[in-house]
PDB file of C-alpha atoms in Angstrom:
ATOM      1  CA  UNK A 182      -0.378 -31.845  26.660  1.00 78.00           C
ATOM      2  CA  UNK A 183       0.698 -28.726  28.044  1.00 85.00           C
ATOM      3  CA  UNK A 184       4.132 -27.321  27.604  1.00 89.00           C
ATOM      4  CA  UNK A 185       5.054 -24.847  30.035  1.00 90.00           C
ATOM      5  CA  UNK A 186       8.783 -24.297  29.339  1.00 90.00           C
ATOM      6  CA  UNK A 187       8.015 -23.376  25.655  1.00 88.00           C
ATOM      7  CA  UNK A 188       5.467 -21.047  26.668  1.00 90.00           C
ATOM      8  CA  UNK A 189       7.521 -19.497  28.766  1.00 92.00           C
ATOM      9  CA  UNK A 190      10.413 -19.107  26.651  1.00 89.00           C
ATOM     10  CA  UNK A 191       8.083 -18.007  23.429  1.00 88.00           C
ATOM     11  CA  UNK A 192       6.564 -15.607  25.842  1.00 91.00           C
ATOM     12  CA  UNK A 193      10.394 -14.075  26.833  1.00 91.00           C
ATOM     13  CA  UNK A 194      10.866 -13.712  22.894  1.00 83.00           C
ATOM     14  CA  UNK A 195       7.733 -11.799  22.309  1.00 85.00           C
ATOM     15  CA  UNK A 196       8.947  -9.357  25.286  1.00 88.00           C
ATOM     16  CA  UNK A 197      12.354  -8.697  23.701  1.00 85.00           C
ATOM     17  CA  UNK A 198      10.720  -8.385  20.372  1.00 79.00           C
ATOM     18  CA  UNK A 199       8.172  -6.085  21.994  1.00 82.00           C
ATOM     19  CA  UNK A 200      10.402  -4.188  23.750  1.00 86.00           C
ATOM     20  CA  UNK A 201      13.303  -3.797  21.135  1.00 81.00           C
ATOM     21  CA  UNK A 202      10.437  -3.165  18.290  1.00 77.00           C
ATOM     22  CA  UNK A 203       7.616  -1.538  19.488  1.00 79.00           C
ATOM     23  CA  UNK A 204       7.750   0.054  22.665  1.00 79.00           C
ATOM     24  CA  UNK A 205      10.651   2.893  20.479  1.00 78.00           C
ATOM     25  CA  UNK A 206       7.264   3.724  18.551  1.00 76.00           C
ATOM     26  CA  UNK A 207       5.188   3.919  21.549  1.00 75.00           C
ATOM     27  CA  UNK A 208       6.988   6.312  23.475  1.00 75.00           C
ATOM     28  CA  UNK A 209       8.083   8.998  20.339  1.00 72.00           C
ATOM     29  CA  UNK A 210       4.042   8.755  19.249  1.00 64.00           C
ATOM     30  CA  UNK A 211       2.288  11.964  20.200  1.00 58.00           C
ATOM     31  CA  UNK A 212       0.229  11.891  23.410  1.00 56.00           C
ATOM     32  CA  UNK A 213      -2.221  13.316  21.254  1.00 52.00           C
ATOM     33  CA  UNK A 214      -2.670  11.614  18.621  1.00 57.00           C
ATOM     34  CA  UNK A 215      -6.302  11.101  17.526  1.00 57.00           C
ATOM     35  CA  UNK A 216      -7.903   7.897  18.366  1.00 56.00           C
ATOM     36  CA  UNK A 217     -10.329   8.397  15.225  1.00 60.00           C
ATOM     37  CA  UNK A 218      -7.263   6.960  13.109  1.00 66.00           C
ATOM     38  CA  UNK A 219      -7.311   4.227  15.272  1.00 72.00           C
ATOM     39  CA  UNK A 220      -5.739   2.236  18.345  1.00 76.00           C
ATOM     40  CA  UNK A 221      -2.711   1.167  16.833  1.00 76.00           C
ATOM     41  CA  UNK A 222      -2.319   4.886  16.389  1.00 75.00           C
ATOM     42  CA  UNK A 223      -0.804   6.491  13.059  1.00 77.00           C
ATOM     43  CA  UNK A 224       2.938   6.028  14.917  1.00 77.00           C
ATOM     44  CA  UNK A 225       2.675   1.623  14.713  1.00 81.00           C
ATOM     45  CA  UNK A 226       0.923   1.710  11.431  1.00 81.00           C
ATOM     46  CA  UNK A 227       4.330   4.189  10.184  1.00 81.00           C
ATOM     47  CA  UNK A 228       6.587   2.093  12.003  1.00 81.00           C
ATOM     48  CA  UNK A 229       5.083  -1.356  10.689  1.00 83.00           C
ATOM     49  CA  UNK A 230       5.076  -0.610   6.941  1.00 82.00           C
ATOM     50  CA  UNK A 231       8.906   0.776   7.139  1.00 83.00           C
ATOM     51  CA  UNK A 232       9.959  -2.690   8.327  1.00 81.00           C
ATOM     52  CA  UNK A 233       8.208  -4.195   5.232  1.00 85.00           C
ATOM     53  CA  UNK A 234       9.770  -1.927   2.651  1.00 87.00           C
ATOM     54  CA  UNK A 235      12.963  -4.424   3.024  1.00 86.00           C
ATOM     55  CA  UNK A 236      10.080  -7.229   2.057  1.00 86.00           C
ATOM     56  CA  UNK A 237       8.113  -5.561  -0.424  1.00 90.00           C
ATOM     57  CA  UNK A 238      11.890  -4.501  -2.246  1.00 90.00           C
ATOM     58  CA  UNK A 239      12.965  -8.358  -2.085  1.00 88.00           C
ATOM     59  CA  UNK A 240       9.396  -9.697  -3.522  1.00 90.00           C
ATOM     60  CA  UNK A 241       9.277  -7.508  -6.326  1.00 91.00           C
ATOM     61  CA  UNK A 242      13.019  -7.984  -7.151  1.00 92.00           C
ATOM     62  CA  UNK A 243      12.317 -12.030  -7.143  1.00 91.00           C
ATOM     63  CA  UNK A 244       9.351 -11.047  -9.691  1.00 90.00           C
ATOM     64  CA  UNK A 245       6.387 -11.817  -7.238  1.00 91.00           C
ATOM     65  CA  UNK A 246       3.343  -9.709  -8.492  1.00 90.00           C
ATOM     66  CA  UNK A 247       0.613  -8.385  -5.639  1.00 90.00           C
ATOM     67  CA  UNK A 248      -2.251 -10.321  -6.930  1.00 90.00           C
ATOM     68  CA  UNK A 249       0.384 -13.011  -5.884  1.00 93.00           C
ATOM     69  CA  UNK A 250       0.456 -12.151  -2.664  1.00 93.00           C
ATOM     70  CA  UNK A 251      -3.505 -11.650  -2.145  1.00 93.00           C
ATOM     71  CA  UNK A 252      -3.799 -14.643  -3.300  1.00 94.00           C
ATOM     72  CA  UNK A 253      -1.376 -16.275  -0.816  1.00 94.00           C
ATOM     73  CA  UNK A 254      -3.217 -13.979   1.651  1.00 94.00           C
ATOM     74  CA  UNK A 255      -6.604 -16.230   1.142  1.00 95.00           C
ATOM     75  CA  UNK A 256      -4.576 -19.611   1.478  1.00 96.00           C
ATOM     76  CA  UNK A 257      -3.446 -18.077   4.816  1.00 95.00           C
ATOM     77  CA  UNK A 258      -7.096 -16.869   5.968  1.00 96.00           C
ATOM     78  CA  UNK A 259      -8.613 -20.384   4.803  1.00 96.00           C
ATOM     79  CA  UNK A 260      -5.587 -22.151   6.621  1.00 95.00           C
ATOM     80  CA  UNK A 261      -6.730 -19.892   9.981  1.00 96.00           C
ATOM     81  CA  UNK A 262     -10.283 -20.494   9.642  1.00 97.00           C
ATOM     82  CA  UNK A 263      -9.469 -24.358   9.609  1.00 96.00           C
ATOM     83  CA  UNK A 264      -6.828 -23.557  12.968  1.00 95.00           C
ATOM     84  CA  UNK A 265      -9.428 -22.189  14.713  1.00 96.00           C
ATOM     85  CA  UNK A 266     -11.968 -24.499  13.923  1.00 96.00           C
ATOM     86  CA  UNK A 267      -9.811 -27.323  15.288  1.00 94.00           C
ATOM     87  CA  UNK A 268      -8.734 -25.034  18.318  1.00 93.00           C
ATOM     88  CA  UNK A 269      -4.902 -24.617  17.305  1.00 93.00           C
ATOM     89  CA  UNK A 270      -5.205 -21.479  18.885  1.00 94.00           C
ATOM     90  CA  UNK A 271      -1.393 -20.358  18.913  1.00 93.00           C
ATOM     91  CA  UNK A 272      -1.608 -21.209  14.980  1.00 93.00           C
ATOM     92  CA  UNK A 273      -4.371 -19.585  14.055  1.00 95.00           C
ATOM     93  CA  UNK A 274      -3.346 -16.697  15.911  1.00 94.00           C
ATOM     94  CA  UNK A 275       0.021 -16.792  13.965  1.00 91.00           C
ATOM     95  CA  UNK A 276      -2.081 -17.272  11.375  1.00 93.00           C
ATOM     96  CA  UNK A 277      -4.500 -14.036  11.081  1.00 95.00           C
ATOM     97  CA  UNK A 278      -1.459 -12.109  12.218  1.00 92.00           C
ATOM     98  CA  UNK A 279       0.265 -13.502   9.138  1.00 91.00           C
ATOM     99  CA  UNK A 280      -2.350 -12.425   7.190  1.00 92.00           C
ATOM    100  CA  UNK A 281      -2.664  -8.930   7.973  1.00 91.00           C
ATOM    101  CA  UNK A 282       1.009  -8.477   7.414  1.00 90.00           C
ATOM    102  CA  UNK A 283       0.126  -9.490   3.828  1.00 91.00           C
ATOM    103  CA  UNK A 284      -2.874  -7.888   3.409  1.00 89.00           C
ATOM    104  CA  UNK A 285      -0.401  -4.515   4.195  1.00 88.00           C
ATOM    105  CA  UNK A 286       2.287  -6.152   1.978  1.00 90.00           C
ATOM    106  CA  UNK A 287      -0.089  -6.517  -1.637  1.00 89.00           C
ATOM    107  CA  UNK A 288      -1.101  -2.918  -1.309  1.00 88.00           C
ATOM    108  CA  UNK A 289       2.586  -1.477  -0.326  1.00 89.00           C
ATOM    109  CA  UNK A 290       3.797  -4.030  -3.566  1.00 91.00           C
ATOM    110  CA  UNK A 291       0.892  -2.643  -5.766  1.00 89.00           C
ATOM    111  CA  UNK A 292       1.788   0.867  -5.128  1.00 88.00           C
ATOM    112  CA  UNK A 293       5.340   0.615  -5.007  1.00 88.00           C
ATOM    113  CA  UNK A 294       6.266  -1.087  -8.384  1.00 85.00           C
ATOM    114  CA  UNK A 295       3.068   1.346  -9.914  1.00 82.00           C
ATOM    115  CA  UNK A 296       0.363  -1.556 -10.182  1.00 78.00           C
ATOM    116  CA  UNK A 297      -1.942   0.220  -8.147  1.00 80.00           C
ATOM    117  CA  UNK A 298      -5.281   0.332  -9.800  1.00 86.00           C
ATOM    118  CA  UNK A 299      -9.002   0.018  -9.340  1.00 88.00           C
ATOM    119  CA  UNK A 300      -9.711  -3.265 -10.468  1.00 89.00           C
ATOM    120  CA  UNK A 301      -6.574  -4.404  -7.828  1.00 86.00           C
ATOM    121  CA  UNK A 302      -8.246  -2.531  -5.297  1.00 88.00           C
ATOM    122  CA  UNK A 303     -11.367  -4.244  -5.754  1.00 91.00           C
ATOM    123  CA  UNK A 304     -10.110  -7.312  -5.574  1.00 91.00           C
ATOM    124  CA  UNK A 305      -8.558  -6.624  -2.447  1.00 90.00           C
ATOM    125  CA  UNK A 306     -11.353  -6.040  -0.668  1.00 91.00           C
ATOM    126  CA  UNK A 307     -13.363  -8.297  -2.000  1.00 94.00           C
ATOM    127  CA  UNK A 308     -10.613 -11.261  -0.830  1.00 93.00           C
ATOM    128  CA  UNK A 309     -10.470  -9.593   2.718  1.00 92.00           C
ATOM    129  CA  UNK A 310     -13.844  -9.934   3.071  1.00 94.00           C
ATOM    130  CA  UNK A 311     -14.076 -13.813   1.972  1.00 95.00           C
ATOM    131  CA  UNK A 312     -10.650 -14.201   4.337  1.00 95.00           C
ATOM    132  CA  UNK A 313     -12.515 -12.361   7.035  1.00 94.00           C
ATOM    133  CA  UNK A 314     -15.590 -13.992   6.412  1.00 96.00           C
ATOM    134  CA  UNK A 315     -13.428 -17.786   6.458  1.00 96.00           C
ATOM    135  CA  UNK A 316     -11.684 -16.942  10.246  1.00 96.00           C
ATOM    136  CA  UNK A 317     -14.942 -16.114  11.827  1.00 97.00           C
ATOM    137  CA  UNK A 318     -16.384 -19.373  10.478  1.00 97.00           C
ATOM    138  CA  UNK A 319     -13.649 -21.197  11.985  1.00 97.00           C
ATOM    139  CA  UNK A 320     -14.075 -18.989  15.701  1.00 97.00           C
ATOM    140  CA  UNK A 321     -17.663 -19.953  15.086  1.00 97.00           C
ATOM    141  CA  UNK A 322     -16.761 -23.317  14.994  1.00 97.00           C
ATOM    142  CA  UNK A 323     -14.570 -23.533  17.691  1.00 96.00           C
ATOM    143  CA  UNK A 324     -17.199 -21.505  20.147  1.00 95.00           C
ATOM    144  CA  UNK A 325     -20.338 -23.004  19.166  1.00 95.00           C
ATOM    145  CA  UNK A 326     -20.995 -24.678  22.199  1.00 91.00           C
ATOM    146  CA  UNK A 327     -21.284 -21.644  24.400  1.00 90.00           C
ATOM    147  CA  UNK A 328     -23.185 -18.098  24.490  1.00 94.00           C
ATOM    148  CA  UNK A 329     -19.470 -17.156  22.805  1.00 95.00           C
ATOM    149  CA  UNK A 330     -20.670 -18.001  19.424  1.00 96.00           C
ATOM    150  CA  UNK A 331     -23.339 -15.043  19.697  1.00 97.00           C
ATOM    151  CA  UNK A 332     -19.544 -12.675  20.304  1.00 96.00           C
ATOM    152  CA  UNK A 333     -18.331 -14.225  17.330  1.00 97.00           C
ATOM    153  CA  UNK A 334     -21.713 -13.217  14.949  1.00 97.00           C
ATOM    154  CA  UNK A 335     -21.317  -9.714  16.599  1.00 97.00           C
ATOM    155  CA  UNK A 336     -18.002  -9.204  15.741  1.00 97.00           C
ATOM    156  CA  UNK A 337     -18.503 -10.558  12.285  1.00 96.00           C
ATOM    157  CA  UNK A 338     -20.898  -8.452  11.442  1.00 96.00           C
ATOM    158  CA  UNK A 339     -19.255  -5.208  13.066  1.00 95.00           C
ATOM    159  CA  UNK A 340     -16.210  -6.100  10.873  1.00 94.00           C
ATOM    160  CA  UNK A 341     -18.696  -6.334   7.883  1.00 95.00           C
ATOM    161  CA  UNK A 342     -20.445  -3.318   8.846  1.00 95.00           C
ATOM    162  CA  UNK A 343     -17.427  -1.536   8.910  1.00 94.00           C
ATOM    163  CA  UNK A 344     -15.940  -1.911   5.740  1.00 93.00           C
ATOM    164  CA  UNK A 345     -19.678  -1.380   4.294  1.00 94.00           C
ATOM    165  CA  UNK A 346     -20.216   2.411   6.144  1.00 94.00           C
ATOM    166  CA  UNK A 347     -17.095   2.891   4.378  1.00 93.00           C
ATOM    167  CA  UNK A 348     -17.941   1.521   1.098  1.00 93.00           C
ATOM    168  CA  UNK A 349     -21.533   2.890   0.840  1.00 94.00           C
ATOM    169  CA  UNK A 350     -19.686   6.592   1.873  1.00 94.00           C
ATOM    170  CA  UNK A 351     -17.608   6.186  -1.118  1.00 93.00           C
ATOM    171  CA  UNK A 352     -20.423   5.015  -3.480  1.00 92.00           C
ATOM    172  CA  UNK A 353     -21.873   8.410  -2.260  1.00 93.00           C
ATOM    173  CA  UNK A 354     -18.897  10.529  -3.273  1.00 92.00           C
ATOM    174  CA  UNK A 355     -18.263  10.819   1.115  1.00 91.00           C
ATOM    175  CA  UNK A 356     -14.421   9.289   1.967  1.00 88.00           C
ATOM    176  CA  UNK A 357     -14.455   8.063   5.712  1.00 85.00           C
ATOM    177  CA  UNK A 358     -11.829   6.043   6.956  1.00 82.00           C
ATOM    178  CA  UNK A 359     -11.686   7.088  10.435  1.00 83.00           C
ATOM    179  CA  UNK A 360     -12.782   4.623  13.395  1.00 82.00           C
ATOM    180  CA  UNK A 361     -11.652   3.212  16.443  1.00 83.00           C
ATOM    181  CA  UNK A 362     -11.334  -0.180  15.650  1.00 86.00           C
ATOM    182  CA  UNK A 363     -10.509  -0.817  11.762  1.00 83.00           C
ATOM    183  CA  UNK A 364      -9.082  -4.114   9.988  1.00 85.00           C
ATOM    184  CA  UNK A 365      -5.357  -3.903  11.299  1.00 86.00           C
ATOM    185  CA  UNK A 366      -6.913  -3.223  14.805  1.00 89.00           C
ATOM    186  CA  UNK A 367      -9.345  -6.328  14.573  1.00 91.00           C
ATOM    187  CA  UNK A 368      -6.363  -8.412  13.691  1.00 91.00           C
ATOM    188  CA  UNK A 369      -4.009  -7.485  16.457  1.00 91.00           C
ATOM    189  CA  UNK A 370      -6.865  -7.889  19.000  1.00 94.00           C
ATOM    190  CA  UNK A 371      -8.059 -11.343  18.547  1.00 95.00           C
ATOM    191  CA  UNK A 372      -4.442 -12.521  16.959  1.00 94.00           C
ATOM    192  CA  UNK A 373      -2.997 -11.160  19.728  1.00 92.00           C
ATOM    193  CA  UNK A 374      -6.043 -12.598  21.913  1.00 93.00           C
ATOM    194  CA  UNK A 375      -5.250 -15.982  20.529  1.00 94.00           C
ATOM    195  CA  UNK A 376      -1.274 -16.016  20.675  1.00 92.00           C
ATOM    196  CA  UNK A 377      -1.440 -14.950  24.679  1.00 93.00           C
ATOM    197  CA  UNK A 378      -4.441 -16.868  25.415  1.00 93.00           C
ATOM    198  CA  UNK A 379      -2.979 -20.314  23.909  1.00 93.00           C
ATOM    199  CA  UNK A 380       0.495 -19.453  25.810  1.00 93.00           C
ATOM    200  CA  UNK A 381      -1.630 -18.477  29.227  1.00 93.00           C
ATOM    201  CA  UNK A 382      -3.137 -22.244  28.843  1.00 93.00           C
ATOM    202  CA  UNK A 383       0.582 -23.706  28.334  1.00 93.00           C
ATOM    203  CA  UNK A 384       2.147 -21.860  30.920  1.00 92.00           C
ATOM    204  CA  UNK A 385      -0.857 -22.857  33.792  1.00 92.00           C
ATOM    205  CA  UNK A 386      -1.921 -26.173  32.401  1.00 90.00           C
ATOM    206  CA  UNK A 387      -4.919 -24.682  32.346  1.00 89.00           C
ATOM    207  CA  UNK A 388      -7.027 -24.588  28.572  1.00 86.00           C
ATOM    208  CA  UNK A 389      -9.219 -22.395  30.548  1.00 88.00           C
ATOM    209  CA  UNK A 390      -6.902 -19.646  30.217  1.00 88.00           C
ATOM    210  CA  UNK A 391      -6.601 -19.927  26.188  1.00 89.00           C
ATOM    211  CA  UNK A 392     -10.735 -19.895  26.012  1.00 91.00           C
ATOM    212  CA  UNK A 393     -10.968 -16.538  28.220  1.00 92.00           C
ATOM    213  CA  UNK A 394      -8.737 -14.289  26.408  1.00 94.00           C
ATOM    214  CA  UNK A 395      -9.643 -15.720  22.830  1.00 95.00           C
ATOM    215  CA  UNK A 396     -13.517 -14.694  23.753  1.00 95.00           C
ATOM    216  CA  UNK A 397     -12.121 -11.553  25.691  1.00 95.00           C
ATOM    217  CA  UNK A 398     -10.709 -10.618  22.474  1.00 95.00           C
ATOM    218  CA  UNK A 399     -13.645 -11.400  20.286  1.00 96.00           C
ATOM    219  CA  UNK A 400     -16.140  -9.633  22.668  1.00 96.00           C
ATOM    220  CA  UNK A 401     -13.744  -6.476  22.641  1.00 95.00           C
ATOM    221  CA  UNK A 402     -13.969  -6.965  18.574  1.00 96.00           C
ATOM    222  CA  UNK A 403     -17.838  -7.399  19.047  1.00 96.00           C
ATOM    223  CA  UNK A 404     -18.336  -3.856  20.997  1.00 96.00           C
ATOM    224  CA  UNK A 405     -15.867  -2.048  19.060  1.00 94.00           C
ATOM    225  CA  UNK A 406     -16.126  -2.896  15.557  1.00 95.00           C
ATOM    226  CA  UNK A 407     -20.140  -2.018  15.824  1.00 95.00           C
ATOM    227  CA  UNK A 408     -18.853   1.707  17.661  1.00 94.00           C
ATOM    228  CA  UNK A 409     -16.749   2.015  14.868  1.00 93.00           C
ATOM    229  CA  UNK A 410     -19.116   1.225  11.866  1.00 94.00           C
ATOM    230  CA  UNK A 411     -21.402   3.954  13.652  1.00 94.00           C
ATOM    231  CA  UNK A 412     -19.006   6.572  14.280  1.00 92.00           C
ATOM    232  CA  UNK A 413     -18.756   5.997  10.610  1.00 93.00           C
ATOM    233  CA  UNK A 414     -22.029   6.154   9.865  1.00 94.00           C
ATOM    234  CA  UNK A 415     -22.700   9.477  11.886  1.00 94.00           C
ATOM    235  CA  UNK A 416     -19.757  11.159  10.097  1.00 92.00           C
ATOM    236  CA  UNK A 417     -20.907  10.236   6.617  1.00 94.00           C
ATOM    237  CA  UNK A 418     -24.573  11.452   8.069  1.00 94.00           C
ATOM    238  CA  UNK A 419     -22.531  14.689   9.099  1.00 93.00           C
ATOM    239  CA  UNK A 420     -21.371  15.045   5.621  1.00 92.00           C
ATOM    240  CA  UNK A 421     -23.861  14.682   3.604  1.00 91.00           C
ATOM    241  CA  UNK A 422     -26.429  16.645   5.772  1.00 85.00           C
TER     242      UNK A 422
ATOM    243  CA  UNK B  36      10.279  -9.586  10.144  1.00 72.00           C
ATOM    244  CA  UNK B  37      10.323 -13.031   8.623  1.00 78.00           C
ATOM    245  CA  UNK B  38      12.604 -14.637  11.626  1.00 83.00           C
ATOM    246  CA  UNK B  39       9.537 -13.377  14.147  1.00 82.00           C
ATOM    247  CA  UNK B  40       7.098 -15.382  11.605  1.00 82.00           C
ATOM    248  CA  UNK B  41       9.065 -18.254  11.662  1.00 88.00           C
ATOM    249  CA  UNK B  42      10.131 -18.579  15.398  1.00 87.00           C
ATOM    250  CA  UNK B  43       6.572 -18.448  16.291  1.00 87.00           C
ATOM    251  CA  UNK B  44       6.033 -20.950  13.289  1.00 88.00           C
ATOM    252  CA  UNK B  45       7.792 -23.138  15.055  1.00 90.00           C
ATOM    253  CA  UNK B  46       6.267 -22.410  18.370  1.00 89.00           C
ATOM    254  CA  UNK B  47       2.856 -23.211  17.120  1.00 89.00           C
ATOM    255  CA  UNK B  48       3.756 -26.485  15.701  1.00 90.00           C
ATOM    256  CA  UNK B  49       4.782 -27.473  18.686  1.00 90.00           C
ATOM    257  CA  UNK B  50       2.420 -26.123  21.137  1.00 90.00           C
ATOM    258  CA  UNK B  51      -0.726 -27.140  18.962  1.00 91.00           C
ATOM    259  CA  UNK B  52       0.858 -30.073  17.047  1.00 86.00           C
ATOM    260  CA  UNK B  53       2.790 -31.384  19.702  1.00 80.00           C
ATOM    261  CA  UNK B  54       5.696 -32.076  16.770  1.00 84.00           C
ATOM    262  CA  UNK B  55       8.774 -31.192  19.158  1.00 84.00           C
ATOM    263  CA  UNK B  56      11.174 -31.438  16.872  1.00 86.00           C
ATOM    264  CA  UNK B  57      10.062 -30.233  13.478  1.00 88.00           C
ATOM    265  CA  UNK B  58       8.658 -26.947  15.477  1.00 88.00           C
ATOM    266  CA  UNK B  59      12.312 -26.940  17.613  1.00 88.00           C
ATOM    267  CA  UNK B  60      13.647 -26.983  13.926  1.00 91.00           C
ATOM    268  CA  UNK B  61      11.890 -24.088  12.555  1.00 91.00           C
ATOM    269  CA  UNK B  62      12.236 -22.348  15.950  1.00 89.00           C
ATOM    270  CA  UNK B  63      16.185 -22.465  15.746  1.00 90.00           C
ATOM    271  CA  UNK B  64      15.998 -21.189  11.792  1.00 92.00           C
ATOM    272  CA  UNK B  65      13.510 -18.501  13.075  1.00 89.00           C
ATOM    273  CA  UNK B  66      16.255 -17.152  15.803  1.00 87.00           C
ATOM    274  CA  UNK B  67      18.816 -17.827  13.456  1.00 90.00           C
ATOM    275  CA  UNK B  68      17.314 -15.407  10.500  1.00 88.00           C
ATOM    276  CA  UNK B  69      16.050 -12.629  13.125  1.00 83.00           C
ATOM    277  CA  UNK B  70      19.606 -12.429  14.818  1.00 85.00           C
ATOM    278  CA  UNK B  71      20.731 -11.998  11.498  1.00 86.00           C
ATOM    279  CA  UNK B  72      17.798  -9.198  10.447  1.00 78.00           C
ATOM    280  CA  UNK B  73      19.007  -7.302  13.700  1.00 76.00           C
ATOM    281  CA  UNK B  74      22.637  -7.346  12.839  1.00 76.00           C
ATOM    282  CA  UNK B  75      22.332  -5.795   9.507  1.00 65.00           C
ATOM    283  CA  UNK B  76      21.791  -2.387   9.272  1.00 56.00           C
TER     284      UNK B  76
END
């Protein structure tokens, strides 16, 4: 059942939020920036974290603790790997986007109320990974009838390789966090992929619509994620030449 | 931030669940709660 109005009408709100929100940032972000931080650019990331300080201030003053949060952050990645897998593609999409915010959120908490440490930063990761790991399962799922599923393994295992260059750098004493196309990227794209995609198919009748910008997204995840784990690489080869 | 989460919440319980009126619920307390976020300073 498709519902046309509501699509239209969630697709007015994400404009106004859009344009109130984010399109400020756009335009006072340099022209210049580098794209080696990234696409969101270093202007969005800025922006983004100074709208959660009023959430990160609230959460700590209610007593919530950042392991807390990361742990809520798995729930949410499990609960996206199971919308995808059933093709609630406007959920899961809310989903992963959810998750991010989160995943930004724990670290923000950590460091603001002095928790930071090594063993929470471990932990982290190690939790992203498993909640990465859990929402390509559930894209799997959802595209395994199709030459799409072999998008989905690629982009898996770009986002894998990514965070490994990087970890393997820093085993070596080399820090390298630059890259086109890092976590808060990946999100965006195939959240954003899904959320569009899944209103596309409401606003045409058409499912067609939701299946072609969900795999757009993943196959733009797939080539970019793999450029990015070997820009990595090369600058960590620079390095320690 | 949390009224965008929970309009679209709402929007996905509808769109994928088909549940007009608990997502129409969550909707209105999502529009609610981000009119209020853009009113205070």
């Amino acid at each position: 059942m498709c519902h046309p109005w509501l699509a239209a009408g969630v697709a007015g709100f994400l404009g106004v939020v859009v344009t109130r929100e984010v399109v400020p940032v756009l335009r006072r972000e340099e022209r210049d920036a580098p794209l080696a931080q990234g696409l969101l650019g270093t202007g969005l990331r800025t922006w983004f974290r100074g709208r959660l300080d009023p959430l990160v201030d609230a959460l700590l003053a209610a007593g919530i603790r950042a392991d807390w949060v990361t742990a809520v952050q798995f729930g949410i990645s499990g609960l996206c790997g199971v919308a995808y897998a059933r093709g609630w593609l406007f959920t899961a999409g809310w989903l992963l986007l959810t998750g991010g915010t989160l995943d930004v959120l724990d670290g923000a908490m950590a460091r603001k109320c002095g928790a930071a440490s090594a063993r929470g930063a471990f932990v982290d990761s190690v939790v992203d990974r498993y909640g990465e790991c859990v929402v390509f399962l559930g894209l799997a799922v959802h595209l395994r009838d199709g030459w799409a599923l072999w998008a989905v393994l690629a982009a898996a295992f770009g986002a894998f390789m990514v965070s490994y260059t990087r970890a393997r750098g820093e085993g070596l004493g080399v820090a390298c966090a630059i890259g086109l196309l890092q976590r808060p990227e990946r999100y965006v794209i195939i959240g954003g992929g899904s959320l569009i995609g899944s209103l596309a198919a409401h606003l045409t009748c058409a499912p067609a619509a939701a299946y072609g910008l969900l795999v757009g997204g993943v196959l733009a995840v797939a080539v970019l994620a793999n450029v990015t784990a070997l820009q990595r690489a090369a600058a960590i080869v620079r390095q320690l030449a | 931030m949390l009224g965008i989460f929970l309009t679209l919440l709402g929007a996905g319980v509808v769109l994928d669940g088909n549940w007009t009126w608990r997502g129409g619920a969550l909707m209105v307390a999502g529009a609610v709660l981000l009119a209020l976020e853009w009113r205070l300073p």
